[in-house]
Amino acid sequence: MVSRTSFVGAFVSRRGLMTSVSPLMALAMIAPGAAFAQTVAPGAVRPDTPVQANTTTAQEAGTPQDQATAPSAQNNAPSPSGEVAEGEIIVTGLRSSLQRNLDIKRTATGVVDAISAEDIGKFPDSNVAASLQRLPGVSIQRSGARGEPTGITVRGFGGDFNTTLYDGRRISTATGGRQIDFSTVGSDFIGQLSVLKTPDVTLASSSIGATVDIQFPKPFDHPGFRVATSASGSLQDRAGQVVPTLGALVSDTFANDTLGILSSFIYTRRDTDTNRVYVSGWPGGNFAPCQLAGSTAATCAPTTDASAAPSNRRTLTGWFPQQYGAEQQRTKDERVDGRVALQWHPNNDLMVTLDNNFSRQTISTDIYGFGVWFSQESLRNVQQDANGTAVSFTQAGSPTDFTAAMNKQILQTNQTGLNVKWDVNEKVTVEADGAYAKSWLNPGNTIGSSNGDIGYGGALGTNLGFNVTADSNKAFPTISNFGPAGNGGRWADPTAIGSHVTVLQTQQNTDELKQFRGVVTWKEDNITLKAGGQYTDDTFNLLNRSTFTNNFWQAYAGYGAPSGQGSGISPLPSSLYQGSISLNNFIPGFSGSLPPSVLIYSPQAYQNYLTSLGNPQAQNVPGFNYNGGVNGFTGQFTEAVDPGSILSVNEKTLSLFFSGRMEGQIGSMPLHAAFGVRTENTRLLSIGQGRAPTSITRSTADPTLLSIAFTDVQPISNRSSYTYVLPSVDLRLEVTDNLQLRFDASRTLTRPGLSLLNPVVGIGNGQRVGALSGSGGNPNLKPYLADNFDVAAEWYYQRNSYIAVDLFLKNVSNFIVGGVTNQTVGGVIDPTTGRPAVFAITAQVNGPDATVRGVEIAWQQVFGDSGFGFQANGTFVNTNKPYDPKVVGQSGFAVTGLANSANFVGFYDKNGFQFRTALNWRDEYLSGFGQNQNTGSYGAEPTFVNQSFQVDLTSSYDVTKNFSIFGEVLNINKNKQSTHGRFKNQLLDVFDYGRRFTLGARYRF
């Protein structure tokens, strides 16, 4: 454990550094004897070397990367001895890229890691997040269904704690959070990724984890006519179909190199078949003694009534699985990326850049599975382990559903920006940057999810058995005595299967972002000063449509006549069934037993069949749920807008900033010092629509289903604002030519996700017995606030090689606690108990403080001119607020995302042949609070992600100077993603997404 005092030294109070001491005073306290004069350490790239990622002036913006950062420039930089070796070999490709990354890290003002393209149109990895995880302190989150890296965690802070920029600009995202899905970013033609772990106040201070700046190529990066093309095919081992990725980039400068244009286009497709076994949630609640195995009670009627017989009182703490099932997800992920950049560079003093970035990702998923539903009061013969988890039980009358879904998510973003850099004179540069962006989630007439449930229950319900045999990283639960009335031979018999429910759901969001940034830079010898401001106007709109809202989902519930529940259609036409999927050896390497198969059928064909039965309001339609409160249904399964989901949030932020950088010496040691301060004023307007439940009705067709009636909708709005001052100090001391030390202190913030700012508590109509729930936002949420400290040592002992150790500490306040409380709402009665209905309401409030501390260790080694080398790093973190699973009622506070991680990349790069092996490990971590079914009595139940280890291989060969072939094998060891609840044996999900093979070619000139 790293003590706080090792970070703050003589500073008695962390608050004192950030609020009582100005950056200039702090600088004076740290280096009172420093005499400032311009110096450059031997062996280092000069701080003013034109590196495209950090350009300040118009002249630097127009300096070609071919000259500023190309291998011929960087790899002929002075060696650690300060001299260039005679006849030194100039390298290109991967080793050249690694050297550029090292130079950026070494000369950066703060703690920065970078990944550079090896050449125009050649980025090291096929996914942006996959590249980022090679960096110290960075780990990734994967989409379980696709296996694709979709998000990053930096030093334990993931999601909204990290800000991602395009060329220094914020990106709009219609998902409702602050983070982006990195699978929506095409990596083929990225120029560079920069990860700023300490803030640059002139860019942003709105990220406690890190700021990721994605820099795209521009015409004057590589003057002249350039073309880069790539084509590849990929195959996931279970999907069995080769799908393409195609890309092209064309760039040219003309009119005596005063005008330039660059255009790129990428089409990417990934097909993935993923097997999943799941438990939708492990709610906490109390068992009655009569429910336990071995009970001799004559009758068992679990109740909370204190006057009931002791054996029937629910007094025993425990957890149970709400819903259990398995499914195969067949996903088609298509992405189109397009970019155009125009530059006008009439002279060395002016650079004007106009660019447009477009992306559209369409993810279509077909799902086929089964699910069984459990209610705690219905469980019998319960056996609990030492933690209270129900590891074995039976449930009489258990219904079984065969599920099918067609899901579609479209995420489209378009951003247009204009940047002007003008060198007023040799000392002053003015930069102005403006951008407009808009994102859409499911635009147009898209239906987000079309879901069908068929099966059997009622008279055909079974006395189902459930058993947990091992931890979630080894086994999934086993069910027994399945099939109609317990007849396993008829598990998927179409003659026993009838209609259950039909669900359509669509979320439609938009996010519109306007931003402007202006900065003036003044340089005088060893001093650089910057001053400016930034303004953003962000408007987020959300609404949900579904058949839950109008209750049409229950139109033909009941499973039909064989189940004896009064409604539903059975049997269904045999033409609906398109085969089956075997569940034998469904998750290789995991123990556990599943039923034999799941059925394949189209939910749209199922819905169309029910529609063809006619209008139940105009004629008697046998099987229609006339007693289920399905009013207004005329035969068409149409969605209705959920009034409680409608949300509009407008966020306006004005930021002012000032920074300075100085070069000096302490004795003979060069000192690089920077300070800055940024003020941020934010004003919020949140508008929602509220309604309250007036009655709850239990379905006669399916006793597990509930219908709710509501009051009329009322608009609700809220205004709020806040202002913060965010200072920073960065010091870099070159102790020797090869060894340097760093100290960094800053204050940063992370704003709550826009979707959390809803002023309304919403209760939906799609409710089930024993699982009443609702959710609400909080428009007055304040940002997380962090005081950050870094102390680092970096040893650059030879070209393209270094060792670095960075100790960091983050004191975070205003944590947003997403707790679950059980509440009655308006006195509405639960028909299953005859008492006021109790809803599990999820809401957010600003909560306590926490400290995160850790160490990053990085080692890069290239073995001379052999072509061999490696990168290795490890991150080790902990906190003073870990999660304690034994504290019942803990309502959603602990630091999430913290996990030790390690990465190793071994490579060979010589004579046109390149080979890389990447090993990535991340320990178990708490990803968040809340589960798919989160209706327990003990607050928001946690979700943990189990330890993961994945091995990837990539290789390429330059057939000619301009033409190369490449291949890639991802997840060669068939790593699986699994999660669990409060305890390790409470499996939530296990995804088996297999391996992916890619083969392709690149051409460039």
mmCIF file of C-alpha atoms in Angstrom, residues 161-456:
data_model
loop_
_atom_site.group_PDB
_atom_site.id
_atom_site.type_symbol
_atom_site.label_atom_id
_atom_site.label_comp_id
_atom_site.label_asym_id
_atom_site.label_seq_id
_atom_site.Cartn_x
_atom_site.Cartn_y
_atom_site.Cartn_z
ATOM 1 C CA PHE A 161 -14.539 9.144 -15.955
ATOM 2 C CA ASN A 162 -12.593 9.321 -19.232
ATOM 3 C CA THR A 163 -13.056 11.989 -21.896
ATOM 4 C CA THR A 164 -12.454 11.119 -25.537
ATOM 5 C CA LEU A 165 -11.724 13.889 -28.034
ATOM 6 C CA TYR A 166 -11.441 14.031 -31.818
ATOM 7 C CA ASP A 167 -8.555 16.392 -32.637
ATOM 8 C CA GLY A 168 -9.088 18.141 -29.295
ATOM 9 C CA ARG A 169 -12.879 18.378 -29.621
ATOM 10 C CA ARG A 170 -15.570 16.701 -27.567
ATOM 11 C CA ILE A 171 -17.649 14.068 -29.341
ATOM 12 C CA SER A 172 -21.406 13.952 -29.172
ATOM 13 C CA THR A 173 -22.876 10.617 -28.137
ATOM 14 C CA ALA A 174 -26.538 9.681 -28.095
ATOM 15 C CA THR A 175 -26.082 6.855 -25.575
ATOM 16 C CA GLY A 176 -26.787 9.153 -22.600
ATOM 17 C CA GLY A 177 -23.359 8.793 -21.018
ATOM 18 C CA ARG A 178 -20.148 10.773 -21.376
ATOM 19 C CA GLN A 179 -18.049 7.921 -22.724
ATOM 20 C CA ILE A 180 -17.932 6.641 -26.273
ATOM 21 C CA ASP A 181 -18.162 3.115 -27.598
ATOM 22 C CA PHE A 182 -14.709 2.548 -29.075
ATOM 23 C CA SER A 183 -16.062 -0.090 -31.442
ATOM 24 C CA THR A 184 -17.695 2.818 -33.320
ATOM 25 C CA VAL A 185 -14.269 4.335 -34.144
ATOM 26 C CA GLY A 186 -12.492 2.998 -37.222
ATOM 27 C CA SER A 187 -8.768 2.654 -36.519
ATOM 28 C CA ASP A 188 -7.478 2.114 -40.047
ATOM 29 C CA PHE A 189 -6.575 5.747 -40.738
ATOM 30 C CA ILE A 190 -5.919 7.199 -37.286
ATOM 31 C CA GLY A 191 -2.713 9.185 -37.007
ATOM 32 C CA GLN A 192 -2.113 9.026 -33.267
ATOM 33 C CA LEU A 193 -3.737 8.316 -29.903
ATOM 34 C CA SER A 194 -2.666 10.366 -26.901
ATOM 35 C CA VAL A 195 -3.680 9.415 -23.363
ATOM 36 C CA LEU A 196 -3.280 12.370 -20.984
ATOM 37 C CA LYS A 197 -3.281 11.003 -17.436
ATOM 38 C CA THR A 198 -2.661 14.477 -16.037
ATOM 39 C CA PRO A 199 -4.720 17.346 -17.447
ATOM 40 C CA ASP A 200 -3.812 19.975 -19.992
ATOM 41 C CA VAL A 201 -5.996 22.853 -18.757
ATOM 42 C CA THR A 202 -6.026 24.420 -22.221
ATOM 43 C CA LEU A 203 -7.660 21.262 -23.581
ATOM 44 C CA ALA A 204 -9.894 19.820 -20.827
ATOM 45 C CA SER A 205 -10.002 19.046 -17.116
ATOM 46 C CA SER A 206 -13.210 17.035 -17.227
ATOM 47 C CA SER A 207 -11.805 13.569 -16.717
ATOM 48 C CA ILE A 208 -10.675 11.952 -13.488
ATOM 49 C CA GLY A 209 -9.319 8.916 -15.343
ATOM 50 C CA ALA A 210 -7.699 10.322 -18.485
ATOM 51 C CA THR A 211 -8.281 12.386 -21.583
ATOM 52 C CA VAL A 212 -7.933 10.399 -24.803
ATOM 53 C CA ASP A 213 -7.233 12.520 -27.873
ATOM 54 C CA ILE A 214 -7.738 10.748 -31.209
ATOM 55 C CA GLN A 215 -5.821 12.609 -33.893
ATOM 56 C CA PHE A 216 -6.709 12.080 -37.531
ATOM 57 C CA PRO A 217 -4.334 12.669 -40.464
ATOM 58 C CA LYS A 218 -4.501 15.898 -42.454
ATOM 59 C CA PRO A 219 -3.198 16.793 -45.909
ATOM 60 C CA PHE A 220 -0.119 18.688 -44.764
ATOM 61 C CA ASP A 221 0.967 15.880 -42.428
ATOM 62 C CA HIS A 222 2.219 14.110 -45.559
ATOM 63 C CA PRO A 223 2.485 16.683 -48.413
ATOM 64 C CA GLY A 224 2.072 15.584 -51.988
ATOM 65 C CA PHE A 225 -0.126 12.905 -53.443
ATOM 66 C CA ARG A 226 -0.711 9.948 -51.101
ATOM 67 C CA VAL A 227 -2.950 6.909 -51.372
ATOM 68 C CA ALA A 228 -3.471 4.190 -48.799
ATOM 69 C CA THR A 229 -5.867 1.282 -49.255
ATOM 70 C CA SER A 230 -6.626 -1.793 -47.225
ATOM 71 C CA ALA A 231 -8.841 -4.846 -47.665
ATOM 72 C CA SER A 232 -9.326 -7.797 -45.377
ATOM 73 C CA GLY A 233 -11.660 -10.611 -44.538
ATOM 74 C CA SER A 234 -12.425 -11.801 -41.022
ATOM 75 C CA LEU A 235 -13.915 -15.030 -39.737
ATOM 76 C CA GLN A 236 -15.225 -15.813 -36.258
ATOM 77 C CA ASP A 237 -14.818 -19.520 -35.630
ATOM 78 C CA ARG A 238 -18.481 -20.147 -34.767
ATOM 79 C CA ALA A 239 -20.117 -17.731 -37.261
ATOM 80 C CA GLY A 240 -18.500 -19.567 -40.180
ATOM 81 C CA GLN A 241 -18.711 -16.707 -42.687
ATOM 82 C CA VAL A 242 -15.930 -14.494 -44.026
ATOM 83 C CA VAL A 243 -16.930 -10.817 -43.908
ATOM 84 C CA PRO A 244 -15.051 -7.832 -45.357
ATOM 85 C CA THR A 245 -13.332 -4.667 -44.225
ATOM 86 C CA LEU A 246 -12.464 -2.156 -46.954
ATOM 87 C CA GLY A 247 -10.784 1.216 -46.641
ATOM 88 C CA ALA A 248 -9.226 3.901 -48.783
ATOM 89 C CA LEU A 249 -7.471 7.183 -48.045
ATOM 90 C CA VAL A 250 -6.480 9.753 -50.657
ATOM 91 C CA SER A 251 -4.546 12.926 -49.822
ATOM 92 C CA ASP A 252 -3.005 15.622 -52.012
ATOM 93 C CA THR A 253 -1.527 19.085 -51.714
ATOM 94 C CA PHE A 254 -1.432 21.429 -54.679
ATOM 95 C CA ALA A 255 -1.346 25.101 -55.757
ATOM 96 C CA ASN A 256 2.294 25.307 -54.706
ATOM 97 C CA ASP A 257 1.464 23.419 -51.496
ATOM 98 C CA THR A 258 -0.970 26.054 -50.288
ATOM 99 C CA LEU A 259 -4.088 23.880 -50.565
ATOM 100 C CA GLY A 260 -4.637 20.322 -49.426
ATOM 101 C CA ILE A 261 -7.450 17.796 -49.319
ATOM 102 C CA LEU A 262 -7.705 14.419 -47.629
ATOM 103 C CA SER A 263 -10.566 11.973 -47.860
ATOM 104 C CA SER A 264 -10.976 8.549 -46.285
ATOM 105 C CA PHE A 265 -13.676 5.903 -46.223
ATOM 106 C CA ILE A 266 -13.869 2.646 -44.273
ATOM 107 C CA TYR A 267 -16.441 -0.127 -44.320
ATOM 108 C CA THR A 268 -16.119 -2.710 -41.546
ATOM 109 C CA ARG A 269 -18.188 -5.782 -40.820
ATOM 110 C CA ARG A 270 -17.858 -8.260 -37.973
ATOM 111 C CA ASP A 271 -20.067 -11.342 -37.588
ATOM 112 C CA THR A 272 -20.063 -13.091 -34.225
ATOM 113 C CA ASP A 273 -21.996 -16.044 -32.832
ATOM 114 C CA THR A 274 -21.819 -15.990 -29.039
ATOM 115 C CA ASN A 275 -23.130 -18.551 -26.574
ATOM 116 C CA ARG A 276 -24.441 -17.129 -23.324
ATOM 117 C CA VAL A 277 -25.689 -18.620 -20.061
ATOM 118 C CA TYR A 278 -27.211 -16.100 -17.685
ATOM 119 C CA VAL A 279 -28.944 -15.349 -14.426
ATOM 120 C CA SER A 280 -30.750 -12.009 -14.754
ATOM 121 C CA GLY A 281 -30.195 -11.097 -11.128
ATOM 122 C CA TRP A 282 -29.622 -12.352 -7.590
ATOM 123 C CA PRO A 283 -32.021 -10.220 -5.510
ATOM 124 C CA GLY A 284 -31.641 -10.275 -1.770
ATOM 125 C CA GLY A 285 -34.654 -11.086 0.346
ATOM 126 C CA ASN A 286 -35.801 -13.080 3.348
ATOM 127 C CA PHE A 287 -36.767 -16.747 3.354
ATOM 128 C CA ALA A 288 -39.221 -18.363 5.753
ATOM 129 C CA PRO A 289 -37.970 -21.414 7.737
ATOM 130 C CA CYS A 290 -40.662 -23.558 6.098
ATOM 131 C CA GLN A 291 -38.963 -23.021 2.726
ATOM 132 C CA LEU A 292 -35.702 -24.631 3.785
ATOM 133 C CA ALA A 293 -34.735 -28.208 3.021
ATOM 134 C CA GLY A 294 -35.752 -30.563 5.804
ATOM 135 C CA SER A 295 -38.642 -28.399 7.034
ATOM 136 C CA THR A 296 -41.417 -30.401 8.702
ATOM 137 C CA ALA A 297 -44.023 -27.609 8.609
ATOM 138 C CA ALA A 298 -47.458 -28.907 7.593
ATOM 139 C CA THR A 299 -48.070 -25.915 5.380
ATOM 140 C CA CYS A 300 -45.780 -23.207 4.011
ATOM 141 C CA ALA A 301 -47.119 -19.695 3.356
ATOM 142 C CA PRO A 302 -44.171 -17.261 3.514
ATOM 143 C CA THR A 303 -45.215 -13.842 4.789
ATOM 144 C CA THR A 304 -43.860 -10.668 6.368
ATOM 145 C CA ASP A 305 -46.756 -10.673 8.857
ATOM 146 C CA ALA A 306 -45.203 -10.709 12.332
ATOM 147 C CA SER A 307 -48.295 -12.440 13.779
ATOM 148 C CA ALA A 308 -47.946 -15.472 11.511
ATOM 149 C CA ALA A 309 -46.561 -18.812 12.651
ATOM 150 C CA PRO A 310 -42.768 -18.634 13.125
ATOM 151 C CA SER A 311 -42.153 -21.155 10.330
ATOM 152 C CA ASN A 312 -43.944 -18.878 7.853
ATOM 153 C CA ARG A 313 -42.245 -15.609 8.803
ATOM 154 C CA ARG A 314 -39.686 -14.418 6.281
ATOM 155 C CA THR A 315 -36.791 -13.769 8.645
ATOM 156 C CA LEU A 316 -33.795 -15.577 7.073
ATOM 157 C CA THR A 317 -31.374 -13.530 4.964
ATOM 158 C CA GLY A 318 -30.685 -14.929 1.500
ATOM 159 C CA TRP A 319 -30.273 -14.458 -2.239
ATOM 160 C CA PHE A 320 -31.972 -16.301 -5.092
ATOM 161 C CA PRO A 321 -31.828 -16.273 -8.930
ATOM 162 C CA GLN A 322 -34.709 -14.257 -10.445
ATOM 163 C CA GLN A 323 -34.467 -15.688 -13.949
ATOM 164 C CA TYR A 324 -32.196 -18.334 -15.495
ATOM 165 C CA GLY A 325 -31.565 -19.215 -19.103
ATOM 166 C CA ALA A 326 -29.242 -19.750 -22.050
ATOM 167 C CA GLU A 327 -29.178 -18.288 -25.533
ATOM 168 C CA GLN A 328 -27.156 -17.963 -28.702
ATOM 169 C CA GLN A 329 -26.633 -14.443 -30.018
ATOM 170 C CA ARG A 330 -25.856 -14.029 -33.723
ATOM 171 C CA THR A 331 -24.542 -10.519 -34.249
ATOM 172 C CA LYS A 332 -23.779 -8.571 -37.426
ATOM 173 C CA ASP A 333 -21.826 -5.392 -36.702
ATOM 174 C CA GLU A 334 -21.501 -3.037 -39.675
ATOM 175 C CA ARG A 335 -19.723 0.308 -39.507
ATOM 176 C CA VAL A 336 -19.162 3.027 -42.068
ATOM 177 C CA ASP A 337 -16.621 5.772 -41.377
ATOM 178 C CA GLY A 338 -16.018 8.731 -43.667
ATOM 179 C CA ARG A 339 -13.776 11.768 -43.309
ATOM 180 C CA VAL A 340 -12.916 14.815 -45.367
ATOM 181 C CA ALA A 341 -10.292 17.393 -44.371
ATOM 182 C CA LEU A 342 -9.476 20.584 -46.294
ATOM 183 C CA GLN A 343 -6.466 22.766 -45.447
ATOM 184 C CA TRP A 344 -5.397 26.186 -46.655
ATOM 185 C CA HIS A 345 -1.805 27.122 -45.875
ATOM 186 C CA PRO A 346 -1.052 30.261 -47.910
ATOM 187 C CA ASN A 347 2.080 31.017 -45.903
ATOM 188 C CA ASN A 348 3.965 29.954 -42.799
ATOM 189 C CA ASP A 349 1.802 32.222 -40.638
ATOM 190 C CA LEU A 350 -1.650 30.844 -41.390
ATOM 191 C CA MET A 351 -3.248 27.399 -41.393
ATOM 192 C CA VAL A 352 -7.004 26.915 -41.878
ATOM 193 C CA THR A 353 -8.480 23.421 -41.497
ATOM 194 C CA LEU A 354 -12.068 22.419 -42.255
ATOM 195 C CA ASP A 355 -13.026 18.816 -41.606
ATOM 196 C CA ASN A 356 -16.048 16.554 -41.329
ATOM 197 C CA ASN A 357 -16.212 13.179 -39.571
ATOM 198 C CA PHE A 358 -19.081 10.761 -40.132
ATOM 199 C CA SER A 359 -19.742 7.343 -38.623
ATOM 200 C CA ARG A 360 -22.712 5.006 -38.635
ATOM 201 C CA GLN A 361 -22.697 1.708 -36.796
ATOM 202 C CA THR A 362 -25.519 -0.803 -37.172
ATOM 203 C CA ILE A 363 -25.567 -3.776 -34.836
ATOM 204 C CA SER A 364 -28.163 -6.417 -35.689
ATOM 205 C CA THR A 365 -28.548 -9.382 -33.353
ATOM 206 C CA ASP A 366 -30.713 -12.491 -33.635
ATOM 207 C CA ILE A 367 -31.177 -14.290 -30.313
ATOM 208 C CA TYR A 368 -32.556 -17.759 -29.635
ATOM 209 C CA GLY A 369 -32.811 -19.118 -26.108
ATOM 210 C CA PHE A 370 -34.866 -20.264 -23.150
ATOM 211 C CA GLY A 371 -35.673 -18.763 -19.777
ATOM 212 C CA VAL A 372 -37.280 -19.859 -16.509
ATOM 213 C CA TRP A 373 -38.632 -17.459 -13.871
ATOM 214 C CA PHE A 374 -38.363 -17.838 -10.097
ATOM 215 C CA SER A 375 -40.177 -16.032 -7.280
ATOM 216 C CA GLN A 376 -38.620 -16.170 -3.834
ATOM 217 C CA GLU A 377 -41.824 -16.990 -1.976
ATOM 218 C CA SER A 378 -42.433 -19.971 -4.312
ATOM 219 C CA LEU A 379 -39.124 -21.720 -3.629
ATOM 220 C CA ARG A 380 -39.033 -24.905 -1.548
ATOM 221 C CA ASN A 381 -36.356 -27.335 -0.287
ATOM 222 C CA VAL A 382 -33.956 -24.400 -0.239
ATOM 223 C CA GLN A 383 -30.343 -25.095 0.681
ATOM 224 C CA GLN A 384 -28.174 -22.065 1.434
ATOM 225 C CA ASP A 385 -24.407 -21.861 1.568
ATOM 226 C CA ALA A 386 -22.529 -20.067 4.334
ATOM 227 C CA ASN A 387 -23.145 -16.712 2.647
ATOM 228 C CA GLY A 388 -26.906 -17.187 2.331
ATOM 229 C CA THR A 389 -26.990 -17.898 -1.409
ATOM 230 C CA ALA A 390 -29.704 -20.362 -2.425
ATOM 231 C CA VAL A 391 -27.530 -23.008 -4.086
ATOM 232 C CA SER A 392 -30.294 -25.621 -4.400
ATOM 233 C CA PHE A 393 -34.106 -25.503 -4.459
ATOM 234 C CA THR A 394 -37.251 -26.618 -6.258
ATOM 235 C CA GLN A 395 -40.184 -24.560 -7.527
ATOM 236 C CA ALA A 396 -43.549 -26.083 -8.344
ATOM 237 C CA GLY A 397 -45.437 -24.953 -11.450
ATOM 238 C CA SER A 398 -42.397 -23.338 -13.070
ATOM 239 C CA PRO A 399 -43.195 -21.992 -16.560
ATOM 240 C CA THR A 400 -40.684 -22.312 -19.389
ATOM 241 C CA ASP A 401 -40.227 -19.799 -22.198
ATOM 242 C CA PHE A 402 -38.480 -20.228 -25.538
ATOM 243 C CA THR A 403 -37.304 -16.759 -26.510
ATOM 244 C CA ALA A 404 -36.410 -15.208 -29.828
ATOM 245 C CA ALA A 405 -35.412 -11.622 -30.507
ATOM 246 C CA MET A 406 -34.345 -9.438 -33.394
ATOM 247 C CA ASN A 407 -32.420 -6.501 -31.945
ATOM 248 C CA LYS A 408 -31.070 -3.534 -33.858
ATOM 249 C CA GLN A 409 -29.053 -0.572 -32.648
ATOM 250 C CA ILE A 410 -28.022 2.229 -34.985
ATOM 251 C CA LEU A 411 -25.612 4.840 -33.680
ATOM 252 C CA GLN A 412 -24.865 7.667 -36.116
ATOM 253 C CA THR A 413 -22.621 10.669 -35.536
ATOM 254 C CA ASN A 414 -21.597 13.577 -37.717
ATOM 255 C CA GLN A 415 -19.157 16.311 -36.680
ATOM 256 C CA THR A 416 -18.026 19.358 -38.655
ATOM 257 C CA GLY A 417 -15.196 21.554 -37.416
ATOM 258 C CA LEU A 418 -13.221 24.624 -38.431
ATOM 259 C CA ASN A 419 -9.781 25.441 -37.035
ATOM 260 C CA VAL A 420 -7.722 28.564 -37.697
ATOM 261 C CA LYS A 421 -4.122 29.047 -36.526
ATOM 262 C CA TRP A 422 -2.479 32.421 -37.114
ATOM 263 C CA ASP A 423 1.052 33.364 -36.161
ATOM 264 C CA VAL A 424 0.581 37.070 -35.496
ATOM 265 C CA ASN A 425 4.337 37.481 -35.063
ATOM 266 C CA GLU A 426 7.263 35.429 -33.839
ATOM 267 C CA LYS A 427 5.922 35.515 -30.290
ATOM 268 C CA VAL A 428 2.133 35.419 -30.568
ATOM 269 C CA THR A 429 -0.134 32.765 -32.054
ATOM 270 C CA VAL A 430 -3.933 32.869 -32.085
ATOM 271 C CA GLU A 431 -6.003 29.728 -32.504
ATOM 272 C CA ALA A 432 -9.777 29.512 -32.925
ATOM 273 C CA ASP A 433 -11.676 26.245 -33.169
ATOM 274 C CA GLY A 434 -15.399 25.638 -33.578
ATOM 275 C CA ALA A 435 -17.407 22.477 -34.142
ATOM 276 C CA TYR A 436 -20.972 21.276 -34.472
ATOM 277 C CA ALA A 437 -21.866 17.626 -33.926
ATOM 278 C CA LYS A 438 -25.022 15.576 -33.653
ATOM 279 C CA SER A 439 -25.569 11.933 -32.771
ATOM 280 C CA TRP A 440 -28.639 9.749 -33.205
ATOM 281 C CA LEU A 441 -29.523 6.475 -31.505
ATOM 282 C CA ASN A 442 -31.968 4.475 -33.646
ATOM 283 C CA PRO A 443 -33.015 7.266 -36.029
ATOM 284 C CA GLY A 444 -36.079 7.043 -38.259
ATOM 285 C CA ASN A 445 -38.511 4.142 -37.960
ATOM 286 C CA THR A 446 -36.044 1.720 -36.411
ATOM 287 C CA ILE A 447 -37.475 -0.868 -34.011
ATOM 288 C CA GLY A 448 -34.810 -1.504 -31.411
ATOM 289 C CA SER A 449 -35.989 -4.922 -30.250
ATOM 290 C CA SER A 450 -38.653 -7.314 -31.487
ATOM 291 C CA ASN A 451 -39.022 -10.089 -28.934
ATOM 292 C CA GLY A 452 -41.154 -13.211 -28.863
ATOM 293 C CA ASP A 453 -41.782 -15.520 -25.907
ATOM 294 C CA ILE A 454 -43.512 -18.862 -26.353
ATOM 295 C CA GLY A 455 -43.586 -21.871 -24.066
ATOM 296 C CA TYR A 456 -45.683 -23.680 -21.503
#
